[in-house]
mmCIF file of N, CA, C and O in Angstrom:
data_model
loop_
_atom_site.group_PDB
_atom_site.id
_atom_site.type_symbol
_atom_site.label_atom_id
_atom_site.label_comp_id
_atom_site.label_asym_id
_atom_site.label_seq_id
_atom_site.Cartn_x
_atom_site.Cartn_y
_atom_site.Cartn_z
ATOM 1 N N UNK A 6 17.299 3.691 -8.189
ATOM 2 C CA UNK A 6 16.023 3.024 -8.079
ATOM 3 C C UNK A 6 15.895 2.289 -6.750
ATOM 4 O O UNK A 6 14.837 2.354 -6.125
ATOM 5 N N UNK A 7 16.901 1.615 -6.311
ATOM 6 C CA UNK A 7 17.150 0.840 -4.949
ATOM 7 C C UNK A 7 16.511 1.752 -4.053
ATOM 8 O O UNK A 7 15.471 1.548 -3.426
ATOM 9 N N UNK A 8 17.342 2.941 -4.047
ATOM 10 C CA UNK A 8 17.093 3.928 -2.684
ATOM 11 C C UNK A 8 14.919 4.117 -2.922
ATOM 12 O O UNK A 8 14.091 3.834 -2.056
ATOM 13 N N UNK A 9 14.746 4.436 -3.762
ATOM 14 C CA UNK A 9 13.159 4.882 -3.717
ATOM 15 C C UNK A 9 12.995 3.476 -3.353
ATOM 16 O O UNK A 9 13.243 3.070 -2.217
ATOM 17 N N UNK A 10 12.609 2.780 -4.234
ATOM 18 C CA UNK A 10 11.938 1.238 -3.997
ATOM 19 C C UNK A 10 12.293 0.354 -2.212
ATOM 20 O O UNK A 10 11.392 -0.264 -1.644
ATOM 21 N N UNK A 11 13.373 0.453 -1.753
ATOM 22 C CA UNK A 11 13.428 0.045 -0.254
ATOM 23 C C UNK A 11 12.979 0.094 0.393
ATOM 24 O O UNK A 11 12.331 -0.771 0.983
ATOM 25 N N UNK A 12 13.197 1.733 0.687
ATOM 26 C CA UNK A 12 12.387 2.244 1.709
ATOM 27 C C UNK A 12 10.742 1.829 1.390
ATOM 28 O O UNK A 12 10.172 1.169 2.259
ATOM 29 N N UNK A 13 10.092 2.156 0.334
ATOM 30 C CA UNK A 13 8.837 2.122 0.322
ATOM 31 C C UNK A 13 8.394 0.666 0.755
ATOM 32 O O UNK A 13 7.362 0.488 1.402
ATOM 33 N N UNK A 14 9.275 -0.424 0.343
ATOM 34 C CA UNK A 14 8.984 -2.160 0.230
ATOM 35 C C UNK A 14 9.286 -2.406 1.912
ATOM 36 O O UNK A 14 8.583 -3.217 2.516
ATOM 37 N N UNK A 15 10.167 -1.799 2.488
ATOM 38 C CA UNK A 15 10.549 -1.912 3.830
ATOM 39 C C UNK A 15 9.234 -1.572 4.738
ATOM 40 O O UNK A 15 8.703 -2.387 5.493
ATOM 41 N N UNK A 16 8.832 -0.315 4.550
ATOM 42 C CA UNK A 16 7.500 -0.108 5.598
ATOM 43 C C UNK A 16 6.137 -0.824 5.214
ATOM 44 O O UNK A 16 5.172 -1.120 5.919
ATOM 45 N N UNK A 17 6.397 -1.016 3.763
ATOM 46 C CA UNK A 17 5.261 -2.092 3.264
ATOM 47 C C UNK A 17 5.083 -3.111 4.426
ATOM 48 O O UNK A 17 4.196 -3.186 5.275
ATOM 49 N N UNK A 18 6.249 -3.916 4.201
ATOM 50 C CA UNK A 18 6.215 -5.394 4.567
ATOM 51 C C UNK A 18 6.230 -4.929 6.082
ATOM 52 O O UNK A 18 5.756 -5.872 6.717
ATOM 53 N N UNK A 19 6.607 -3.757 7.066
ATOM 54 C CA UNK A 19 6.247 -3.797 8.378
ATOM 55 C C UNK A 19 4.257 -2.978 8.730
ATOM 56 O O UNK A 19 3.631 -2.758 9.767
ATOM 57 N N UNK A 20 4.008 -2.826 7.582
ATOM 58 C CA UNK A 20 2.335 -2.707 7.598
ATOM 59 C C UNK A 20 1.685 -3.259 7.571
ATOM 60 O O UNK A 20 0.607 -3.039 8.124
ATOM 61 N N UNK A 21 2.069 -4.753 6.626
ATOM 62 C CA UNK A 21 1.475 -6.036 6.087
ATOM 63 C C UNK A 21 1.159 -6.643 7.880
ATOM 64 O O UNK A 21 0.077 -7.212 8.025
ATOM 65 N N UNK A 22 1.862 -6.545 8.870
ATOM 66 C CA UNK A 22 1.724 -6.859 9.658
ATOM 67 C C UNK A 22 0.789 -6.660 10.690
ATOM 68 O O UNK A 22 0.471 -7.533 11.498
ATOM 69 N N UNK A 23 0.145 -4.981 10.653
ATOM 70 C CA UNK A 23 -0.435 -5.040 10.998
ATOM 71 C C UNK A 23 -1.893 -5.040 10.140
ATOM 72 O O UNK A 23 -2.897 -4.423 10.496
ATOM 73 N N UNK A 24 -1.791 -5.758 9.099
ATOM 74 C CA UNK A 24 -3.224 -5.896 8.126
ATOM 75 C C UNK A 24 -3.664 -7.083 8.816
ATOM 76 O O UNK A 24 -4.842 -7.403 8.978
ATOM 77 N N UNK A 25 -2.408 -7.869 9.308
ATOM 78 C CA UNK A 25 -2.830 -9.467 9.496
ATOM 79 C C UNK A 25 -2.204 -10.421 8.912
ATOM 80 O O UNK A 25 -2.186 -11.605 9.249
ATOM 81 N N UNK A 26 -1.586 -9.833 7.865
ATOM 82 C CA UNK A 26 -0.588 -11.230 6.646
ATOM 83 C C UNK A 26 0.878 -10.472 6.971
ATOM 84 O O UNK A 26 1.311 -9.369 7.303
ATOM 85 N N UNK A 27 1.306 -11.725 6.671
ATOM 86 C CA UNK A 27 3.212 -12.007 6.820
ATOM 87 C C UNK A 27 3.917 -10.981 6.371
ATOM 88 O O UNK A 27 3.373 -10.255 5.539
ATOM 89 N N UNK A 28 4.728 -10.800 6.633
ATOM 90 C CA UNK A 28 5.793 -9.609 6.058
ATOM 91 C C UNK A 28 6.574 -10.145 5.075
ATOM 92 O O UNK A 28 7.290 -9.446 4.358
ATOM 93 N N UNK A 29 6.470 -11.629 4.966
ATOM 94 C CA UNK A 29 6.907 -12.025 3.344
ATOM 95 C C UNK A 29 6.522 -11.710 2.229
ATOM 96 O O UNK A 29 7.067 -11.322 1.196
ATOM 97 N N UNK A 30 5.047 -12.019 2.701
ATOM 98 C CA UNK A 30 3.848 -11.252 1.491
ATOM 99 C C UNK A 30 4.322 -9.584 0.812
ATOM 100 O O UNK A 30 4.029 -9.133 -0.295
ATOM 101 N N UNK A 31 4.796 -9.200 1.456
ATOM 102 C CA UNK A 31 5.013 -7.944 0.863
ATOM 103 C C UNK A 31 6.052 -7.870 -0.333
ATOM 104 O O UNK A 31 5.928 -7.145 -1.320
ATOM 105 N N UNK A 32 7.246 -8.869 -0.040
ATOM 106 C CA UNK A 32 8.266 -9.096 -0.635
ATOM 107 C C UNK A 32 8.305 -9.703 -1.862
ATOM 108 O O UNK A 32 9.394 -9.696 -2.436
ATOM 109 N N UNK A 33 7.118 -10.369 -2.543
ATOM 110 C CA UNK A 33 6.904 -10.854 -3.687
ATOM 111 C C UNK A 33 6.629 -9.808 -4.571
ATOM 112 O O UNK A 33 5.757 -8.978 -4.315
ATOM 113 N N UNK A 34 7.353 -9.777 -5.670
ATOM 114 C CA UNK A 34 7.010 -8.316 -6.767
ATOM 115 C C UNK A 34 5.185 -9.569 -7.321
ATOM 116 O O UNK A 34 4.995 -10.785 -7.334
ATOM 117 N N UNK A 35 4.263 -8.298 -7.679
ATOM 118 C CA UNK A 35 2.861 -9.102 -7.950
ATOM 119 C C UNK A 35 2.115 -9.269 -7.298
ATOM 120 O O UNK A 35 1.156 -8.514 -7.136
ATOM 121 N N UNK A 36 2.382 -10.675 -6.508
ATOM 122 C CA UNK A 36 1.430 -10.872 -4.845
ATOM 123 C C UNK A 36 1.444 -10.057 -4.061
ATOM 124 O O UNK A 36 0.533 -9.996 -3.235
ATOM 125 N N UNK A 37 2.820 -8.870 -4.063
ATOM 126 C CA UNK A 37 2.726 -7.822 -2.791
ATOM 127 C C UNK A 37 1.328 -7.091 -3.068
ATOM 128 O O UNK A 37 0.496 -6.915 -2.178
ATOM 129 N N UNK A 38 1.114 -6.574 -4.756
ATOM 130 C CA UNK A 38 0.029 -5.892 -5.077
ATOM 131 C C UNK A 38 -1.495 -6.700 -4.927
ATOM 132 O O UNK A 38 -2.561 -6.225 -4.535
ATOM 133 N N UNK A 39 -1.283 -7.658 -5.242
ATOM 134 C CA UNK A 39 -2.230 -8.775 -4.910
ATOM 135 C C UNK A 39 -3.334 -8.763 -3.508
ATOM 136 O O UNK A 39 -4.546 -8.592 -3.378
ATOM 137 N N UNK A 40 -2.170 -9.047 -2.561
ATOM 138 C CA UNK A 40 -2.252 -8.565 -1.203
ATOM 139 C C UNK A 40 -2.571 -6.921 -0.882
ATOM 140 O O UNK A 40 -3.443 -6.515 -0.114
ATOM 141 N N UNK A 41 -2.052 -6.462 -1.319
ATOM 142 C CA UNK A 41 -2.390 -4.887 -1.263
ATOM 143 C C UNK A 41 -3.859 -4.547 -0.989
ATOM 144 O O UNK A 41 -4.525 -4.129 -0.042
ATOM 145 N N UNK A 42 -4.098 -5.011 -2.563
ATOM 146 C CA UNK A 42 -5.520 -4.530 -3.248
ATOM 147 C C UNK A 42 -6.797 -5.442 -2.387
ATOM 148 O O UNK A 42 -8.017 -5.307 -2.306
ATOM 149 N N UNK A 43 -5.830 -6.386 -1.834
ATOM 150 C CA UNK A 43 -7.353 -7.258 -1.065
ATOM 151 C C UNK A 43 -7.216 -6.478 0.562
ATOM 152 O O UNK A 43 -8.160 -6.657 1.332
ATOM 153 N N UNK A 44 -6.270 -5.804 0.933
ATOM 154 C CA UNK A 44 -6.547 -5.283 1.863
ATOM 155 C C UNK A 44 -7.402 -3.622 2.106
ATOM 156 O O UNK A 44 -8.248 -3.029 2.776
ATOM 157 N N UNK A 45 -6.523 -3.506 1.108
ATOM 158 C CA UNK A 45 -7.208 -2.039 0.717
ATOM 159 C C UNK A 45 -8.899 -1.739 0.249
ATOM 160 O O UNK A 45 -9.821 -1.124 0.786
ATOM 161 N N UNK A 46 -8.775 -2.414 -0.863
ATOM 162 C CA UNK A 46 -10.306 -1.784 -1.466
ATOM 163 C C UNK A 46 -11.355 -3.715 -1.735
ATOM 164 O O UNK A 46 -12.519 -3.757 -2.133
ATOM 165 N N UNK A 47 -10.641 -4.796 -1.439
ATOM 166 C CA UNK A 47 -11.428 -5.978 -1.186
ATOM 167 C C UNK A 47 -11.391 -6.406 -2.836
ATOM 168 O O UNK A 47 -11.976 -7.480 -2.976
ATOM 169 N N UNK A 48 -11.028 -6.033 -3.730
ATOM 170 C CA UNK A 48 -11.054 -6.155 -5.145
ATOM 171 C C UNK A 48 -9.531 -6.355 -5.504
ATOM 172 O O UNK A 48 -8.782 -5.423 -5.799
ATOM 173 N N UNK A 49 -9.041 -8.114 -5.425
ATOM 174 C CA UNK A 49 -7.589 -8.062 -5.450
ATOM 175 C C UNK A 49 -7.590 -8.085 -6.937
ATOM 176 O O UNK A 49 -6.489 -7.705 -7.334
ATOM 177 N N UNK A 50 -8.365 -8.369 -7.879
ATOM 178 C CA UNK A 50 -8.200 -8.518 -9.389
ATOM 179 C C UNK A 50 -7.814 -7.383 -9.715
ATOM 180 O O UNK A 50 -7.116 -7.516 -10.720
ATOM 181 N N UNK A 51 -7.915 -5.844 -9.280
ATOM 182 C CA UNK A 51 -7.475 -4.373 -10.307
ATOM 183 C C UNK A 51 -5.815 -4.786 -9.730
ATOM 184 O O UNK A 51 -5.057 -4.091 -10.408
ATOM 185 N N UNK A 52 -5.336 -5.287 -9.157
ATOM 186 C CA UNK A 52 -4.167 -5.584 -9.337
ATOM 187 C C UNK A 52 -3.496 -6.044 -10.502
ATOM 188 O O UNK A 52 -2.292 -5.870 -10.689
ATOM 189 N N UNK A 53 -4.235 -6.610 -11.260
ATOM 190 C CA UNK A 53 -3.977 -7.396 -13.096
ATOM 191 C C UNK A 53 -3.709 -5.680 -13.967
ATOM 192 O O UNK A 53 -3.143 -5.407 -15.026
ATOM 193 N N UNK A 54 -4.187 -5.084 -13.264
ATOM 194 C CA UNK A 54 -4.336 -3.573 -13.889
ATOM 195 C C UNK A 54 -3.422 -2.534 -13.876
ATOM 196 O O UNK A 54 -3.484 -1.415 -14.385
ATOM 197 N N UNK A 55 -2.302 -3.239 -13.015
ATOM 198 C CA UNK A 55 -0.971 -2.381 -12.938
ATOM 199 C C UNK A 55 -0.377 -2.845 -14.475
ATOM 200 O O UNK A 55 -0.290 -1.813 -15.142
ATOM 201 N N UNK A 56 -0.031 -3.780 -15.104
ATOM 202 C CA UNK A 56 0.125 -4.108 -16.090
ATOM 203 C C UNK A 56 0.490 -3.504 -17.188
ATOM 204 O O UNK A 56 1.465 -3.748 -17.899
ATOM 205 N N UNK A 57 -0.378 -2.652 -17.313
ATOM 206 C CA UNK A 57 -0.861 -1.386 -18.827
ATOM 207 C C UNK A 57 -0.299 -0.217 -18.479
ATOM 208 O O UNK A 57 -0.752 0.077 -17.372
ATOM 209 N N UNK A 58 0.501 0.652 -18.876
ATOM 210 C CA UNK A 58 1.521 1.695 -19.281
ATOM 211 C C UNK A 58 0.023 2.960 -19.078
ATOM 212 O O UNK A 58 -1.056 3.018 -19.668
ATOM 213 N N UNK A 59 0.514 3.659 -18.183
ATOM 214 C CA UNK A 59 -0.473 4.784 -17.593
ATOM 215 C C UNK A 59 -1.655 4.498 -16.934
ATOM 216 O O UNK A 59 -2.194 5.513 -16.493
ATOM 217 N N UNK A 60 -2.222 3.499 -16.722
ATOM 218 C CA UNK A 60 -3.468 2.703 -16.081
ATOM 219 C C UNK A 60 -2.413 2.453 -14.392
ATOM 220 O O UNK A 60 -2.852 2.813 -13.300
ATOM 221 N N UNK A 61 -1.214 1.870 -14.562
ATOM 222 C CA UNK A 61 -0.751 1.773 -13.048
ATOM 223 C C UNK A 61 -0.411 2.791 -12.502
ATOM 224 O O UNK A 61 -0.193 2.600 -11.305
ATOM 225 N N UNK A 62 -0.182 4.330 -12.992
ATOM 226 C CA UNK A 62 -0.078 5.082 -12.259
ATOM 227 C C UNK A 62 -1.119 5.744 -11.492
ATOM 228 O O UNK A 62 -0.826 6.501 -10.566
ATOM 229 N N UNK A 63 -2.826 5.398 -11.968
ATOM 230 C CA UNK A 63 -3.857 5.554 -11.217
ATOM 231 C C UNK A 63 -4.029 4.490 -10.405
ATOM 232 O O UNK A 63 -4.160 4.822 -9.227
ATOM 233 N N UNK A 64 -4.070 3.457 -10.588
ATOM 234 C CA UNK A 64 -3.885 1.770 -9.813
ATOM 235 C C UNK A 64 -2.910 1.892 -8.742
ATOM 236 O O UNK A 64 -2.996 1.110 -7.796
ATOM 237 N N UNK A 65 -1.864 2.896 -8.771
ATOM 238 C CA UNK A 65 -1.210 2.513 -7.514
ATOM 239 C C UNK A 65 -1.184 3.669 -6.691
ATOM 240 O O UNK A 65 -0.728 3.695 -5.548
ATOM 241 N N UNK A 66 -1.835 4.910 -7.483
ATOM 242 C CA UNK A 66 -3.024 5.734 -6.297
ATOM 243 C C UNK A 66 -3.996 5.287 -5.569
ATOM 244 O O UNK A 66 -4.170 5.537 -4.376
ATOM 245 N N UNK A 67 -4.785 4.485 -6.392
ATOM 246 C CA UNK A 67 -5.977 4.153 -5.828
ATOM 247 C C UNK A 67 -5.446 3.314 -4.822
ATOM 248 O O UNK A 67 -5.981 3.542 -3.738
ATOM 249 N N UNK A 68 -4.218 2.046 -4.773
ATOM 250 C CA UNK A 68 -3.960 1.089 -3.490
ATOM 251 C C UNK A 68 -3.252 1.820 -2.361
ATOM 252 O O UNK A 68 -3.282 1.364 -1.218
ATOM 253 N N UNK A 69 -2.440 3.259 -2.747
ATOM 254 C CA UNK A 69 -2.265 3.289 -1.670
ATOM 255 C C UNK A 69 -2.984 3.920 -0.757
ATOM 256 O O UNK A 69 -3.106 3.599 0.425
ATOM 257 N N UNK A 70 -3.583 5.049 -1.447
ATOM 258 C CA UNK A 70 -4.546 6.099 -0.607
ATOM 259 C C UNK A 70 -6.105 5.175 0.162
ATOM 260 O O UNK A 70 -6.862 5.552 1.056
ATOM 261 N N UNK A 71 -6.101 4.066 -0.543
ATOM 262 C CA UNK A 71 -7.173 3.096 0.000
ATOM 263 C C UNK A 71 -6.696 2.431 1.026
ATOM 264 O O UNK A 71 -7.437 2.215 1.985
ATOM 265 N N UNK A 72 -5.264 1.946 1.020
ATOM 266 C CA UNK A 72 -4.120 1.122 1.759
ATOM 267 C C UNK A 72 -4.232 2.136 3.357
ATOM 268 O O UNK A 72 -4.434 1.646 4.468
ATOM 269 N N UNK A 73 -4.043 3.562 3.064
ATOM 270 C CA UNK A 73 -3.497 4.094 4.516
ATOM 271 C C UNK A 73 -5.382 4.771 5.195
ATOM 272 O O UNK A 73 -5.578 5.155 6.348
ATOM 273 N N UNK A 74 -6.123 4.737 4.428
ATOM 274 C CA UNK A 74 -7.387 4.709 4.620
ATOM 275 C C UNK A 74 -8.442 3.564 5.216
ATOM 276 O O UNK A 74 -9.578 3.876 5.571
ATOM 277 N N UNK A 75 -7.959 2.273 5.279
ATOM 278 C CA UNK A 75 -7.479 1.318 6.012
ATOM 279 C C UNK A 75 -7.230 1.222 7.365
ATOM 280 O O UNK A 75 -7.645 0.420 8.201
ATOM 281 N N UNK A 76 -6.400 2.280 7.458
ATOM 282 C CA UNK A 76 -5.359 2.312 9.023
ATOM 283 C C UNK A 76 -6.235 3.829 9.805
ATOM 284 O O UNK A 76 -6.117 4.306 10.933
ATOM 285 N N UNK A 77 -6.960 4.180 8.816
ATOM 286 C CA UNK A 77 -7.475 5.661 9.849
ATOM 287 C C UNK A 77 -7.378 6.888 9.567
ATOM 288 O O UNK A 77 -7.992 7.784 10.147
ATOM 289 N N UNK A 78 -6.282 7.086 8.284
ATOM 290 C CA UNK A 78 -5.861 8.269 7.891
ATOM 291 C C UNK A 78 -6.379 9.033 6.547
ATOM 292 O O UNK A 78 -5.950 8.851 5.407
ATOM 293 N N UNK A 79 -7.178 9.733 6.867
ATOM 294 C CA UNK A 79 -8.598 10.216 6.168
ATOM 295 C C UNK A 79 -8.227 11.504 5.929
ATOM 296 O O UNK A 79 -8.800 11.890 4.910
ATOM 297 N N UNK A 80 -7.333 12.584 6.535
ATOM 298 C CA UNK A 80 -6.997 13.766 5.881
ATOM 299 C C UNK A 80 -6.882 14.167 4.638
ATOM 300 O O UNK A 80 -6.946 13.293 3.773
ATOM 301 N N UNK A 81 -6.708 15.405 4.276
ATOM 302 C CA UNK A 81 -6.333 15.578 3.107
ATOM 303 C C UNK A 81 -4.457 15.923 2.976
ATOM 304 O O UNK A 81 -3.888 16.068 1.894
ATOM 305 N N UNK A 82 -4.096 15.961 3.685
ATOM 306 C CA UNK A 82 -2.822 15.678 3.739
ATOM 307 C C UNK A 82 -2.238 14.958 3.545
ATOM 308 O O UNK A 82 -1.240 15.094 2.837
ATOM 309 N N UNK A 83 -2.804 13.217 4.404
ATOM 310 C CA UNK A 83 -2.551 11.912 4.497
ATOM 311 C C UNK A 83 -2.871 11.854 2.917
ATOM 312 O O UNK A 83 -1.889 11.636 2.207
ATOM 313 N N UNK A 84 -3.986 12.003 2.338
ATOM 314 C CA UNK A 84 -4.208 12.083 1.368
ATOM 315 C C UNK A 84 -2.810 12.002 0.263
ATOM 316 O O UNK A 84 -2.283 11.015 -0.249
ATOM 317 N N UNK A 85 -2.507 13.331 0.158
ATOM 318 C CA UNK A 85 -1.640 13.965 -0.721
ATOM 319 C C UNK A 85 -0.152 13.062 -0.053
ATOM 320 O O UNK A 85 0.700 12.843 -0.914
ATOM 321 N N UNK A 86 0.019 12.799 0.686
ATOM 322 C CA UNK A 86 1.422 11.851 0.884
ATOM 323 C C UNK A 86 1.216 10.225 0.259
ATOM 324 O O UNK A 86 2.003 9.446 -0.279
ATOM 325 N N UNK A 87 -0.376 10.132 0.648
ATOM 326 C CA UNK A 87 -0.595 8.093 0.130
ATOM 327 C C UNK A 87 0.011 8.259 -1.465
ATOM 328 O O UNK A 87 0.686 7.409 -2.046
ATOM 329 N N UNK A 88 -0.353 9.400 -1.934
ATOM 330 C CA UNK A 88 -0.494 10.044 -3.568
ATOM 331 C C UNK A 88 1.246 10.561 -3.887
ATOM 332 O O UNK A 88 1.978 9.856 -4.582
ATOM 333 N N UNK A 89 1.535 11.351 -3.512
ATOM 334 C CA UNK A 89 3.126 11.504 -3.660
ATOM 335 C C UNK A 89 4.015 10.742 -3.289
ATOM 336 O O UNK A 89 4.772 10.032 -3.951
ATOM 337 N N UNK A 90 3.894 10.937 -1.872
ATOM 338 C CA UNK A 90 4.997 10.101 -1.064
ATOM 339 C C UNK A 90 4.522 9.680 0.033
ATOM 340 O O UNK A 90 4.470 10.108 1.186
ATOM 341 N N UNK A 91 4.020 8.334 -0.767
ATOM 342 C CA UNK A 91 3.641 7.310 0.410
ATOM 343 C C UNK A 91 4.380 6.834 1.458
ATOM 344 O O UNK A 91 3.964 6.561 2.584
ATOM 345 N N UNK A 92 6.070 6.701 0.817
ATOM 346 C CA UNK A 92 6.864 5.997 1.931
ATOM 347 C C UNK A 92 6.626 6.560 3.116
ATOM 348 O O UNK A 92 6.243 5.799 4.005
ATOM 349 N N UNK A 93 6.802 8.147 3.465
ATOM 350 C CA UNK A 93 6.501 8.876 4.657
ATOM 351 C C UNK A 93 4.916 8.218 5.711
ATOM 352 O O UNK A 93 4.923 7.829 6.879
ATOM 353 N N UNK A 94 3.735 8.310 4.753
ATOM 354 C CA UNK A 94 2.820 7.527 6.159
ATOM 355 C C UNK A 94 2.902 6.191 5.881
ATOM 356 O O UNK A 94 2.537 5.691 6.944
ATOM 357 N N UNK A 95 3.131 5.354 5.181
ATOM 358 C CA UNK A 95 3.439 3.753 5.472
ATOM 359 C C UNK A 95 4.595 3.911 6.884
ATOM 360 O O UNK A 95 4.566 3.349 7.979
ATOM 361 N N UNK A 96 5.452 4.794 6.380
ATOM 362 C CA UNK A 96 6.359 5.035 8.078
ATOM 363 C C UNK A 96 5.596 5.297 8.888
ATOM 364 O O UNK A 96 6.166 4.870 9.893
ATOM 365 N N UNK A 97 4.785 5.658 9.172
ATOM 366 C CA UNK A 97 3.929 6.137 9.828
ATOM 367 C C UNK A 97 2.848 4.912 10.375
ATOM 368 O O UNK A 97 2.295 4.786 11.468
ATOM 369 N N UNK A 98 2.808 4.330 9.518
ATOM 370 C CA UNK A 98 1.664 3.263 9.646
ATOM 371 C C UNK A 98 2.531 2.155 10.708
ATOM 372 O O UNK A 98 2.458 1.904 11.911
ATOM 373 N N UNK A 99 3.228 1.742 9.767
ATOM 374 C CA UNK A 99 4.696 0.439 10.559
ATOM 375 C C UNK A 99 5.309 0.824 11.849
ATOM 376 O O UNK A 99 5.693 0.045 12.722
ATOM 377 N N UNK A 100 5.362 2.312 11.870
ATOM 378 C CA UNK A 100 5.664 2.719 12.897
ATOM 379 C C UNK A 100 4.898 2.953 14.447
ATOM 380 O O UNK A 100 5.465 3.336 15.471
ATOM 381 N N UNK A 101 3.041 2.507 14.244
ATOM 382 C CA UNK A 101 2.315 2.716 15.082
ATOM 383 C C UNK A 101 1.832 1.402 15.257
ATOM 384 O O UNK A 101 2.238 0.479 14.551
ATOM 385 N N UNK A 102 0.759 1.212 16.396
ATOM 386 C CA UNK A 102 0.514 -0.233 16.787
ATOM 387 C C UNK A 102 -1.358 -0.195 16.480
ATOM 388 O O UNK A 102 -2.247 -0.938 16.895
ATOM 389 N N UNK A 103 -1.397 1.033 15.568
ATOM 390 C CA UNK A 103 -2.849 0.375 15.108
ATOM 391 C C UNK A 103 -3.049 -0.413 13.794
ATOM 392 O O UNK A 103 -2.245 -0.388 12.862
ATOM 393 N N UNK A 104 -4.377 -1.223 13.818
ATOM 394 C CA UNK A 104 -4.203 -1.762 13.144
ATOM 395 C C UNK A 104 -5.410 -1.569 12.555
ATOM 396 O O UNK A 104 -6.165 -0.792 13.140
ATOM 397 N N UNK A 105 -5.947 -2.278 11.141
ATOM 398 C CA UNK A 105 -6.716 -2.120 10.201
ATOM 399 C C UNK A 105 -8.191 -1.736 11.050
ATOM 400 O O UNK A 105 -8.719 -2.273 12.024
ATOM 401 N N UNK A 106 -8.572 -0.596 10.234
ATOM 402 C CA UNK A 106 -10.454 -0.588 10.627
ATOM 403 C C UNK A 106 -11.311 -1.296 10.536
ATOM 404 O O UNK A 106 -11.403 -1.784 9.409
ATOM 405 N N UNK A 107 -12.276 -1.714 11.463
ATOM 406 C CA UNK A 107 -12.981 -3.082 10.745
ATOM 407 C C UNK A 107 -14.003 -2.597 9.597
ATOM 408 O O UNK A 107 -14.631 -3.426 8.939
#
């Protein structure tokens, strides 16, 4: 579980940075989603919505593919990685010096 969860919490908290908030913020299990959802889609309350057993596995589609949609990445590719395997463009994201769309 370590190995999946790291990596993904690692490029988190170097994305958070370029949203504008701390790279601590990322590190709180809750507030990371908290933070997420107010960056992503402006509605930090569907974060209460990870909660419920099959409701967070659409809830944490919807933050991330909204999350890297955010940063510019509108493909349908980008797409299908925010959705599978996000860790790959959050690397992607942490790894570049743009920052959120206005």
């Amino acid at each position: 579980m370590f190995i999946l969860v790291h990596p993904y919490l690692a490029q988190w908290a170097k994305s958070f940075k370029h949203a504008g908030y701390q790279t601590w913020q990322a590190l709180i299990p809750g507030y990371n989603y908290f933070i997420a959802f107010k960056v992503a889609c402006k509605k930090p309350f569907w974060a209460f919505l990870l909660i419920f057993p099959g409701v967070h596995l659409v809830m944490w589609s919807v933050v991330n593919v909204s999350y890297i949609r955010r940063f510019g990445y509108f493909s349908f590719v980008d797409t299908l990685q925010g959705i599978f395997f996000p860790y790959i463009i959050l690397a992607k994201i942490a790894g570049s010096e743009r920052d959120i769309l206005p």
